[in-house]
mmCIF file of C-alpha atoms and ligand atoms in Angstrom:
data_model
loop_
_atom_site.group_PDB
_atom_site.id
_atom_site.type_symbol
_atom_site.label_atom_id
_atom_site.label_comp_id
_atom_site.label_asym_id
_atom_site.label_seq_id
_atom_site.Cartn_x
_atom_site.Cartn_y
_atom_site.Cartn_z
ATOM 1 C CA MET A 1 -56.325 24.465 -26.892
ATOM 2 C CA THR A 2 -53.899 21.598 -27.331
ATOM 3 C CA ASN A 3 -55.230 18.096 -27.941
ATOM 4 C CA THR A 4 -54.280 15.370 -25.496
ATOM 5 C CA HIS A 5 -54.217 11.721 -26.587
ATOM 6 C CA GLU A 6 -57.535 11.214 -24.788
ATOM 7 C CA ASP A 7 -59.220 13.850 -26.945
ATOM 8 C CA VAL A 8 -58.853 11.806 -30.115
ATOM 9 C CA VAL A 9 -61.742 9.370 -30.351
ATOM 10 C CA VAL A 10 -63.395 7.873 -33.419
ATOM 11 C CA THR A 11 -66.618 5.894 -33.204
ATOM 12 C CA ALA A 12 -67.598 3.773 -36.199
ATOM 13 C CA SER A 13 -70.644 1.552 -36.350
ATOM 14 C CA SER A 14 -72.124 -0.658 -39.026
ATOM 15 C CA PRO A 15 -75.148 -2.939 -39.267
ATOM 16 C CA GLY A 16 -75.545 -6.687 -39.483
ATOM 17 C CA LYS A 17 -77.340 -8.160 -42.475
ATOM 18 C CA ILE A 18 -79.771 -10.761 -43.715
ATOM 19 C CA ILE A 19 -79.627 -12.461 -47.094
ATOM 20 C CA ILE A 20 -83.117 -12.213 -48.584
ATOM 21 C CA VAL A 21 -82.293 -14.588 -51.427
ATOM 22 C CA GLY A 22 -79.199 -16.031 -53.128
ATOM 23 C CA GLU A 23 -76.855 -17.169 -50.333
ATOM 24 C CA HIS A 24 -74.249 -19.752 -51.346
ATOM 25 C CA PHE A 25 -75.073 -19.407 -55.065
ATOM 26 C CA VAL A 26 -73.588 -15.900 -54.826
ATOM 27 C CA VAL A 27 -70.219 -17.535 -54.085
ATOM 28 C CA HIS A 28 -70.600 -19.229 -57.511
ATOM 29 C CA GLU A 29 -71.242 -15.948 -59.384
ATOM 30 C CA ALA A 30 -75.056 -15.667 -59.008
ATOM 31 C CA TYR A 31 -76.816 -12.443 -58.019
ATOM 32 C CA ALA A 32 -78.053 -12.261 -54.430
ATOM 33 C CA VAL A 33 -80.061 -9.714 -52.451
ATOM 34 C CA ALA A 34 -79.191 -8.695 -48.887
ATOM 35 C CA ALA A 35 -80.506 -6.090 -46.465
ATOM 36 C CA ALA A 36 -79.160 -4.323 -43.386
ATOM 37 C CA ILE A 37 -80.813 -4.987 -40.008
ATOM 38 C CA ASN A 38 -81.369 -2.924 -36.876
ATOM 39 C CA LYS A 39 -78.513 -4.550 -34.887
ATOM 40 C CA ARG A 40 -75.095 -2.952 -35.153
ATOM 41 C CA VAL A 41 -71.462 -3.340 -34.152
ATOM 42 C CA THR A 42 -69.757 -0.248 -32.733
ATOM 43 C CA VAL A 43 -65.986 0.154 -32.649
ATOM 44 C CA ILE A 44 -64.533 2.990 -30.573
ATOM 45 C CA ALA A 45 -60.910 3.787 -31.362
ATOM 46 C CA SER A 46 -58.922 6.190 -29.225
ATOM 47 C CA LYS A 47 -55.274 7.188 -29.101
ATOM 48 C CA ASP A 48 -54.044 6.295 -25.641
ATOM 49 C CA GLY A 49 -50.316 6.859 -25.945
ATOM 50 C CA THR A 50 -49.467 3.353 -24.698
ATOM 51 C CA ARG A 51 -47.505 2.457 -27.881
ATOM 52 C CA LYS A 52 -49.592 -0.738 -27.955
ATOM 53 C CA VAL A 53 -52.846 -1.701 -29.606
ATOM 54 C CA ARG A 54 -55.344 -2.712 -26.976
ATOM 55 C CA PHE A 55 -58.716 -4.375 -27.620
ATOM 56 C CA VAL A 56 -61.383 -3.964 -24.990
ATOM 57 C CA SER A 57 -64.336 -6.311 -25.187
ATOM 58 C CA GLN A 58 -66.787 -7.273 -22.460
ATOM 59 C CA GLY A 59 -64.593 -5.841 -19.731
ATOM 60 C CA ARG A 60 -61.426 -7.726 -20.729
ATOM 61 C CA ASP A 61 -58.283 -6.326 -22.335
ATOM 62 C CA TYR A 62 -56.288 -8.018 -25.098
ATOM 63 C CA TYR A 63 -53.135 -6.663 -26.675
ATOM 64 C CA PHE A 64 -52.291 -6.836 -30.374
ATOM 65 C CA PRO A 65 -50.334 -8.519 -31.826
ATOM 66 C CA GLY A 66 -50.895 -11.380 -29.423
ATOM 67 C CA THR A 67 -52.314 -14.880 -29.650
ATOM 68 C CA LEU A 68 -55.296 -14.083 -27.425
ATOM 69 C CA ALA A 69 -56.228 -11.055 -29.496
ATOM 70 C CA ARG A 70 -55.912 -13.123 -32.690
ATOM 71 C CA ARG A 71 -57.835 -16.063 -31.220
ATOM 72 C CA PHE A 72 -60.706 -13.982 -29.840
ATOM 73 C CA PHE A 73 -60.747 -11.353 -32.548
ATOM 74 C CA PRO A 74 -59.587 -12.965 -35.816
ATOM 75 C CA ALA A 75 -61.609 -10.512 -37.919
ATOM 76 C CA PRO A 76 -60.452 -7.196 -36.385
ATOM 77 C CA SER A 77 -56.896 -8.556 -35.916
ATOM 78 C CA SER A 78 -56.672 -9.317 -39.639
ATOM 79 C CA VAL A 79 -58.099 -5.910 -40.465
ATOM 80 C CA MET A 80 -55.455 -4.259 -38.239
ATOM 81 C CA ASN A 81 -52.664 -6.267 -39.865
ATOM 82 C CA GLU A 82 -53.836 -5.122 -43.276
ATOM 83 C CA ILE A 83 -54.034 -1.477 -42.179
ATOM 84 C CA PHE A 84 -50.539 -1.547 -40.639
ATOM 85 C CA GLU A 85 -49.165 -3.200 -43.770
ATOM 86 C CA ARG A 86 -50.690 -0.525 -45.982
ATOM 87 C CA PHE A 87 -50.066 2.567 -43.877
ATOM 88 C CA GLY A 88 -47.384 1.601 -41.348
ATOM 89 C CA LYS A 89 -47.811 1.043 -37.616
ATOM 90 C CA CYS A 90 -49.616 3.531 -35.398
ATOM 91 C CA GLU A 91 -46.655 4.534 -33.251
ATOM 92 C CA GLU A 92 -48.638 6.075 -30.395
ATOM 93 C CA GLY A 93 -50.724 2.988 -29.725
ATOM 94 C CA MET A 94 -54.486 2.918 -29.552
ATOM 95 C CA SER A 95 -57.415 1.362 -27.766
ATOM 96 C CA ILE A 96 -60.134 -0.368 -29.705
ATOM 97 C CA GLU A 97 -63.355 -1.144 -27.958
ATOM 98 C CA ILE A 98 -65.795 -3.462 -29.713
ATOM 99 C CA ARG A 99 -69.466 -3.457 -28.741
ATOM 100 C CA SER A 100 -71.752 -5.788 -30.619
ATOM 101 C CA GLU A 101 -75.509 -6.256 -30.657
ATOM 102 C CA ILE A 102 -75.189 -9.164 -33.124
ATOM 103 C CA PRO A 103 -74.660 -12.670 -31.736
ATOM 104 C CA ARG A 104 -71.526 -14.353 -33.114
ATOM 105 C CA GLY A 105 -72.206 -17.251 -35.474
ATOM 106 C CA SER A 106 -75.839 -16.226 -35.966
ATOM 107 C CA GLY A 107 -75.496 -15.787 -39.737
ATOM 108 C CA LEU A 108 -76.420 -12.117 -39.278
ATOM 109 C CA GLY A 109 -73.143 -10.671 -40.495
ATOM 110 C CA SER A 110 -71.364 -9.975 -37.210
ATOM 111 C CA SER A 111 -67.871 -10.607 -38.636
ATOM 112 C CA ALA A 112 -68.540 -8.325 -41.608
ATOM 113 C CA ALA A 113 -69.911 -5.570 -39.369
ATOM 114 C CA VAL A 114 -66.918 -5.870 -36.994
ATOM 115 C CA SER A 115 -64.525 -5.794 -39.951
ATOM 116 C CA VAL A 116 -66.151 -2.758 -41.574
ATOM 117 C CA ALA A 117 -66.408 -0.765 -38.325
ATOM 118 C CA THR A 118 -62.807 -1.635 -37.328
ATOM 119 C CA ALA A 119 -61.439 -0.732 -40.773
ATOM 120 C CA ALA A 120 -63.233 2.622 -40.655
ATOM 121 C CA ALA A 121 -62.419 3.504 -37.016
ATOM 122 C CA VAL A 122 -58.741 2.554 -37.159
ATOM 123 C CA THR A 123 -57.957 4.198 -40.496
ATOM 124 C CA ARG A 124 -59.774 7.368 -39.443
ATOM 125 C CA ILE A 125 -57.918 7.616 -36.153
ATOM 126 C CA MET A 126 -54.689 7.248 -38.120
ATOM 127 C CA GLY A 127 -55.771 10.308 -40.116
ATOM 128 C CA LYS A 128 -56.830 8.489 -43.319
ATOM 129 C CA LYS A 129 -60.122 9.294 -44.988
ATOM 130 C CA LEU A 130 -60.809 6.282 -47.206
ATOM 131 C CA SER A 131 -63.478 5.709 -49.831
ATOM 132 C CA LEU A 132 -66.121 3.004 -49.277
ATOM 133 C CA GLU A 133 -64.292 0.875 -51.875
ATOM 134 C CA GLU A 134 -61.016 1.081 -49.926
ATOM 135 C CA ILE A 135 -62.719 0.316 -46.598
ATOM 136 C CA SER A 136 -64.414 -2.653 -48.274
ATOM 137 C CA LYS A 137 -61.062 -4.066 -49.465
ATOM 138 C CA ILE A 138 -59.563 -3.806 -45.978
ATOM 139 C CA ALA A 139 -62.688 -5.231 -44.287
ATOM 140 C CA MET A 140 -62.605 -8.229 -46.645
ATOM 141 C CA LYS A 141 -59.361 -9.346 -44.933
ATOM 142 C CA GLY A 142 -61.312 -9.711 -41.663
ATOM 143 C CA GLU A 143 -64.198 -11.484 -43.374
ATOM 144 C CA ALA A 144 -61.778 -13.888 -45.113
ATOM 145 C CA ALA A 145 -60.099 -14.687 -41.753
ATOM 146 C CA ILE A 146 -63.446 -16.099 -40.602
ATOM 147 C CA HIS A 147 -65.111 -17.378 -43.770
ATOM 148 C CA GLY A 148 -62.219 -18.467 -46.003
ATOM 149 C CA ASN A 149 -63.791 -17.667 -49.363
ATOM 150 C CA PRO A 150 -66.512 -15.057 -48.852
ATOM 151 C CA SER A 151 -68.308 -13.487 -51.813
ATOM 152 C CA GLY A 152 -68.192 -10.000 -50.277
ATOM 153 C CA ILE A 153 -71.975 -9.533 -49.992
ATOM 154 C CA ASP A 154 -71.934 -9.266 -46.171
ATOM 155 C CA VAL A 155 -69.246 -6.572 -46.152
ATOM 156 C CA GLU A 156 -70.940 -4.557 -48.913
ATOM 157 C CA THR A 157 -74.317 -4.646 -47.135
ATOM 158 C CA SER A 158 -72.831 -3.649 -43.795
ATOM 159 C CA LEU A 159 -70.963 -0.809 -45.486
ATOM 160 C CA ARG A 160 -73.859 0.557 -47.558
ATOM 161 C CA GLY A 161 -76.964 -0.307 -45.497
ATOM 162 C CA GLY A 162 -80.415 -0.538 -47.115
ATOM 163 C CA VAL A 163 -80.946 -3.258 -49.708
ATOM 164 C CA VAL A 164 -78.101 -4.380 -51.936
ATOM 165 C CA LEU A 165 -78.149 -6.416 -55.155
ATOM 166 C CA PHE A 166 -74.762 -8.088 -55.341
ATOM 167 C CA SER A 167 -72.732 -10.334 -57.595
ATOM 168 C CA LYS A 168 -69.017 -11.058 -57.444
ATOM 169 C CA SER A 169 -68.438 -9.748 -60.963
ATOM 170 C CA SER A 170 -70.655 -6.644 -60.846
ATOM 171 C CA GLY A 171 -70.237 -5.742 -57.156
ATOM 172 C CA ALA A 172 -72.919 -4.054 -55.036
ATOM 173 C CA LYS A 173 -75.837 -2.007 -56.334
ATOM 174 C CA PRO A 174 -78.022 -0.133 -53.801
ATOM 175 C CA ILE A 175 -81.721 -0.864 -54.406
ATOM 176 C CA ALA A 176 -84.645 1.472 -53.697
ATOM 177 C CA PHE A 177 -87.169 -0.358 -51.540
ATOM 178 C CA GLU A 178 -90.629 0.178 -50.130
ATOM 179 C CA LYS A 179 -90.194 1.516 -46.582
ATOM 180 C CA GLY A 180 -91.885 -0.157 -43.625
ATOM 181 C CA ILE A 181 -91.329 -3.799 -44.637
ATOM 182 C CA GLU A 182 -91.152 -5.736 -41.366
ATOM 183 C CA ILE A 183 -88.959 -8.840 -41.284
ATOM 184 C CA LEU A 184 -88.730 -11.243 -38.343
ATOM 185 C CA ILE A 185 -85.443 -12.909 -37.473
ATOM 186 C CA ALA A 186 -84.898 -15.913 -35.199
ATOM 187 C CA PHE A 187 -81.472 -17.286 -34.246
ATOM 188 C CA SER A 188 -81.396 -21.063 -33.748
ATOM 189 C CA GLY A 189 -78.761 -20.671 -31.027
ATOM 190 C CA LYS A 190 -76.431 -22.972 -32.969
ATOM 191 C CA SER A 191 -73.516 -21.065 -34.435
ATOM 192 C CA ARG A 192 -72.532 -22.105 -37.915
ATOM 193 C CA ASN A 193 -69.181 -22.498 -39.654
ATOM 194 C CA THR A 194 -69.560 -20.577 -42.914
ATOM 195 C CA SER A 195 -66.231 -21.702 -44.304
ATOM 196 C CA ALA A 196 -67.098 -25.430 -43.890
ATOM 197 C CA LEU A 197 -70.557 -24.886 -45.379
ATOM 198 C CA ILE A 198 -69.148 -23.082 -48.412
ATOM 199 C CA SER A 199 -66.790 -26.056 -48.945
ATOM 200 C CA SER A 200 -69.603 -28.617 -48.607
ATOM 201 C CA VAL A 201 -71.693 -26.733 -51.196
ATOM 202 C CA ALA A 202 -68.672 -26.763 -53.540
ATOM 203 C CA LEU A 203 -68.721 -30.584 -53.283
ATOM 204 C CA ILE A 204 -72.391 -30.663 -54.374
ATOM 205 C CA ARG A 205 -71.440 -28.491 -57.319
ATOM 206 C CA LYS A 206 -68.693 -30.956 -58.225
ATOM 207 C CA LYS A 207 -71.032 -33.938 -57.980
ATOM 208 C CA TYR A 208 -73.961 -32.389 -59.897
ATOM 209 C CA PRO A 209 -72.404 -29.716 -62.131
ATOM 210 C CA ASN A 210 -75.346 -29.324 -64.553
ATOM 211 C CA THR A 211 -78.021 -29.167 -61.884
ATOM 212 C CA PHE A 212 -75.898 -26.755 -59.886
ATOM 213 C CA ALA A 213 -75.369 -24.496 -62.921
ATOM 214 C CA HIS A 214 -79.157 -24.299 -63.396
ATOM 215 C CA LEU A 215 -79.636 -23.491 -59.721
ATOM 216 C CA VAL A 216 -77.079 -20.675 -59.968
ATOM 217 C CA GLU A 217 -79.093 -19.263 -62.884
ATOM 218 C CA SER A 218 -82.389 -19.671 -61.003
ATOM 219 C CA SER A 219 -80.911 -17.993 -57.955
ATOM 220 C CA SER A 220 -79.955 -14.963 -60.069
ATOM 221 C CA PHE A 221 -83.452 -14.895 -61.563
ATOM 222 C CA LEU A 222 -85.095 -15.070 -58.126
ATOM 223 C CA SER A 223 -82.796 -12.306 -56.852
ATOM 224 C CA LEU A 224 -83.810 -9.969 -59.685
ATOM 225 C CA GLN A 225 -87.463 -10.810 -59.023
ATOM 226 C CA ALA A 226 -86.938 -10.071 -55.314
ATOM 227 C CA VAL A 227 -85.532 -6.638 -56.208
ATOM 228 C CA ASP A 228 -88.657 -5.954 -58.231
ATOM 229 C CA ALA A 229 -90.918 -7.132 -55.395
ATOM 230 C CA LEU A 230 -89.023 -4.985 -52.838
ATOM 231 C CA CYS A 231 -89.323 -1.895 -55.066
ATOM 232 C CA ARG A 232 -93.069 -2.406 -55.562
ATOM 233 C CA GLY A 233 -93.712 -3.506 -51.962
ATOM 234 C CA ASP A 234 -95.213 -6.749 -53.336
ATOM 235 C CA LEU A 235 -94.841 -8.756 -50.123
ATOM 236 C CA PRO A 236 -96.862 -11.831 -51.173
ATOM 237 C CA TYR A 237 -94.500 -12.272 -54.129
ATOM 238 C CA LEU A 238 -91.392 -11.591 -52.015
ATOM 239 C CA GLY A 239 -92.602 -14.245 -49.560
ATOM 240 C CA ALA A 240 -93.195 -16.680 -52.419
ATOM 241 C CA ILE A 241 -89.613 -16.142 -53.615
ATOM 242 C CA MET A 242 -88.345 -16.929 -50.102
ATOM 243 C CA ASN A 243 -90.467 -20.090 -50.047
ATOM 244 C CA ILE A 244 -89.110 -21.192 -53.439
ATOM 245 C CA ALA A 245 -85.505 -20.636 -52.293
ATOM 246 C CA GLN A 246 -85.799 -22.695 -49.085
ATOM 247 C CA PRO A 247 -86.103 -26.254 -50.534
ATOM 248 C CA ILE A 248 -83.151 -25.513 -52.821
ATOM 249 C CA LEU A 249 -81.076 -24.528 -49.781
ATOM 250 C CA ASP A 250 -82.289 -27.718 -48.150
ATOM 251 C CA TRP A 251 -81.119 -29.770 -51.151
ATOM 252 C CA ILE A 252 -77.615 -28.282 -51.029
ATOM 253 C CA GLY A 253 -77.450 -29.415 -47.409
ATOM 254 C CA VAL A 254 -77.409 -26.162 -45.452
ATOM 255 C CA SER A 255 -80.649 -26.547 -43.479
ATOM 256 C CA ASN A 256 -81.033 -28.832 -40.442
ATOM 257 C CA ASP A 257 -83.765 -30.233 -38.161
ATOM 258 C CA LYS A 258 -83.794 -27.285 -35.806
ATOM 259 C CA LEU A 259 -84.052 -24.742 -38.632
ATOM 260 C CA ASP A 260 -86.765 -26.862 -40.293
ATOM 261 C CA ARG A 261 -88.753 -26.901 -37.042
ATOM 262 C CA MET A 262 -88.404 -23.132 -36.700
ATOM 263 C CA LEU A 263 -89.586 -22.672 -40.301
ATOM 264 C CA GLU A 264 -92.551 -24.945 -39.610
ATOM 265 C CA ASP A 265 -93.442 -22.908 -36.496
ATOM 266 C CA ALA A 266 -93.258 -19.714 -38.537
ATOM 267 C CA ARG A 267 -95.344 -21.100 -41.391
ATOM 268 C CA SER A 268 -98.064 -22.345 -39.063
ATOM 269 C CA GLY A 269 -98.661 -18.631 -38.352
ATOM 270 C CA ARG A 270 -99.889 -16.306 -41.059
ATOM 271 C CA VAL A 271 -96.780 -15.447 -43.052
ATOM 272 C CA PHE A 272 -95.981 -14.623 -46.664
ATOM 273 C CA GLY A 273 -92.722 -16.570 -46.604
ATOM 274 C CA ALA A 274 -89.827 -17.919 -44.554
ATOM 275 C CA LYS A 275 -86.349 -19.307 -45.192
ATOM 276 C CA ILE A 276 -82.946 -19.682 -43.613
ATOM 277 C CA THR A 277 -80.669 -16.693 -44.067
ATOM 278 C CA GLY A 278 -76.904 -16.703 -44.601
ATOM 279 C CA ALA A 279 -74.763 -19.804 -44.570
ATOM 280 C CA GLY A 280 -77.222 -22.095 -42.717
ATOM 281 C CA GLY A 281 -76.138 -25.218 -40.843
ATOM 282 C CA GLY A 282 -77.282 -23.302 -37.747
ATOM 283 C CA GLY A 283 -77.559 -19.546 -37.751
ATOM 284 C CA SER A 284 -80.905 -17.854 -38.297
ATOM 285 C CA ILE A 285 -84.143 -17.847 -40.250
ATOM 286 C CA ILE A 286 -86.044 -14.867 -41.667
ATOM 287 C CA VAL A 287 -89.804 -14.593 -41.855
ATOM 288 C CA LEU A 288 -92.019 -12.169 -43.765
ATOM 289 C CA PRO A 289 -95.224 -11.890 -41.700
ATOM 290 C CA ARG A 290 -98.608 -10.849 -43.060
ATOM 291 C CA PRO A 291 -99.709 -7.401 -41.794
ATOM 292 C CA GLY A 292 -100.770 -7.512 -38.153
ATOM 293 C CA THR A 293 -99.435 -11.021 -37.474
ATOM 294 C CA ALA A 294 -95.855 -10.275 -36.325
ATOM 295 C CA LYS A 295 -96.598 -10.614 -32.606
ATOM 296 C CA GLU A 296 -98.322 -13.978 -33.059
ATOM 297 C CA VAL A 297 -95.453 -15.305 -35.225
ATOM 298 C CA ILE A 298 -92.826 -14.070 -32.739
ATOM 299 C CA ASP A 299 -94.659 -15.924 -29.940
ATOM 300 C CA ARG A 300 -94.559 -19.151 -31.973
ATOM 301 C CA LEU A 301 -90.872 -18.727 -32.811
ATOM 302 C CA GLU A 302 -90.003 -18.153 -29.162
ATOM 303 C CA ALA A 303 -90.866 -21.818 -28.528
ATOM 304 C CA GLU A 304 -87.684 -22.782 -30.437
ATOM 305 C CA SER A 305 -85.514 -19.676 -30.229
ATOM 306 C CA LYS A 306 -84.305 -17.449 -27.398
ATOM 307 C CA TYR A 307 -83.318 -14.690 -29.787
ATOM 308 C CA VAL A 308 -86.221 -13.474 -31.919
ATOM 309 C CA PHE A 309 -86.627 -9.902 -33.083
ATOM 310 C CA SER A 310 -88.274 -7.761 -35.684
ATOM 311 C CA THR A 311 -86.478 -5.361 -38.015
ATOM 312 C CA LEU A 312 -87.352 -2.764 -40.596
ATOM 313 C CA ILE A 313 -84.596 -2.303 -43.169
ATOM 314 C CA PRO A 314 -82.404 0.618 -42.034
ATOM 315 C CA GLN A 315 -81.047 2.842 -44.785
ATOM 316 C CA GLU A 316 -77.912 3.648 -42.810
ATOM 317 C CA GLY A 317 -74.764 1.569 -43.342
ATOM 318 C CA LEU A 318 -71.373 2.566 -41.959
ATOM 319 C CA LYS A 319 -71.464 5.653 -39.715
ATOM 320 C CA VAL A 320 -68.265 7.337 -38.536
ATOM 321 C CA GLU A 321 -68.094 10.073 -35.916
ATOM 322 C CA GLN A 322 -64.991 11.906 -34.724
HETATM 323 C C1 MEV B 1 -73.082 -15.631 -45.870
HETATM 324 O O1 MEV B 1 -73.803 -14.566 -45.280
HETATM 325 C C2 MEV B 1 -73.494 -15.808 -47.297
HETATM 326 C C3 MEV B 1 -72.755 -16.917 -48.044
HETATM 327 O O2 MEV B 1 -73.257 -16.877 -49.382
HETATM 328 C C4 MEV B 1 -71.261 -16.699 -48.028
HETATM 329 C C5 MEV B 1 -70.822 -15.478 -48.816
HETATM 330 O O3 MEV B 1 -71.494 -15.079 -49.778
HETATM 331 O O4 MEV B 1 -69.762 -14.944 -48.487
HETATM 332 C C6 MEV B 1 -73.045 -18.284 -47.476
#
């Protein structure tokens, strides 16, 4: 049987992420720990013979290259540019449909997940089978288009799934973790600008270099302790680490009133720990509930947030089907 253009379809999906401990300090060479979540981005690439690259998202079509495609999809557009630069243009044209379960600007790694899934789907439909390292390098172009100077932790977590210990110099190390750890996530509804937040933290570093250097060291220490707690399933200690990290994030200026109120709501329930996750300035918080209290904590969080959910840590990262 001969293949028509329509027969060639690749579906790639990858998860969003939470930072358990170490955000921002990871940009300054500290270790950080991140985990995949149960919300994913799916990219469906198909060869359609149009000789154009077409994005389909929420029922609207955008052609690439084109200002609308770049404006609405800076991450996948940058990933496509990188792929075409490396491997040449896809002469037949293709359609790329992006379906996301992760709200944009929620600090839950939507741009990394879009970048990873696009890099995987588009290279595979062009006949390239790339290693995780190569997909990571391409996906980082999409992440950089949104975040300016990302550490790479979001991309690595989306790619590998599970729990990842990451530093810029040593890269990503998958961590064995106790299964069944339930984490609650609440989005403040205010999208954050990671690039601006990274720059404002760099100013704090400039103003207080010694203090900042100690905080980078502490952040690495807490991250290694968190790995230990995750391996042993020591949730009270993991929660304590989250609670220690939060005031430090507050001091570097990445929390705000809304996030503080959400954290207060969470803590007035029975929880082991709570903190913001990701860049802050908006975005989301994570909460580690005590056994049997998740429902009660979710109810409290719903007073401040319209987007609250519970996740176990999925082992699966990038998944590609052809
Ligand atoms: C964003 O999820 C985490 C930050 O540390 C930025 C980064 O590491 O790329 C704020």
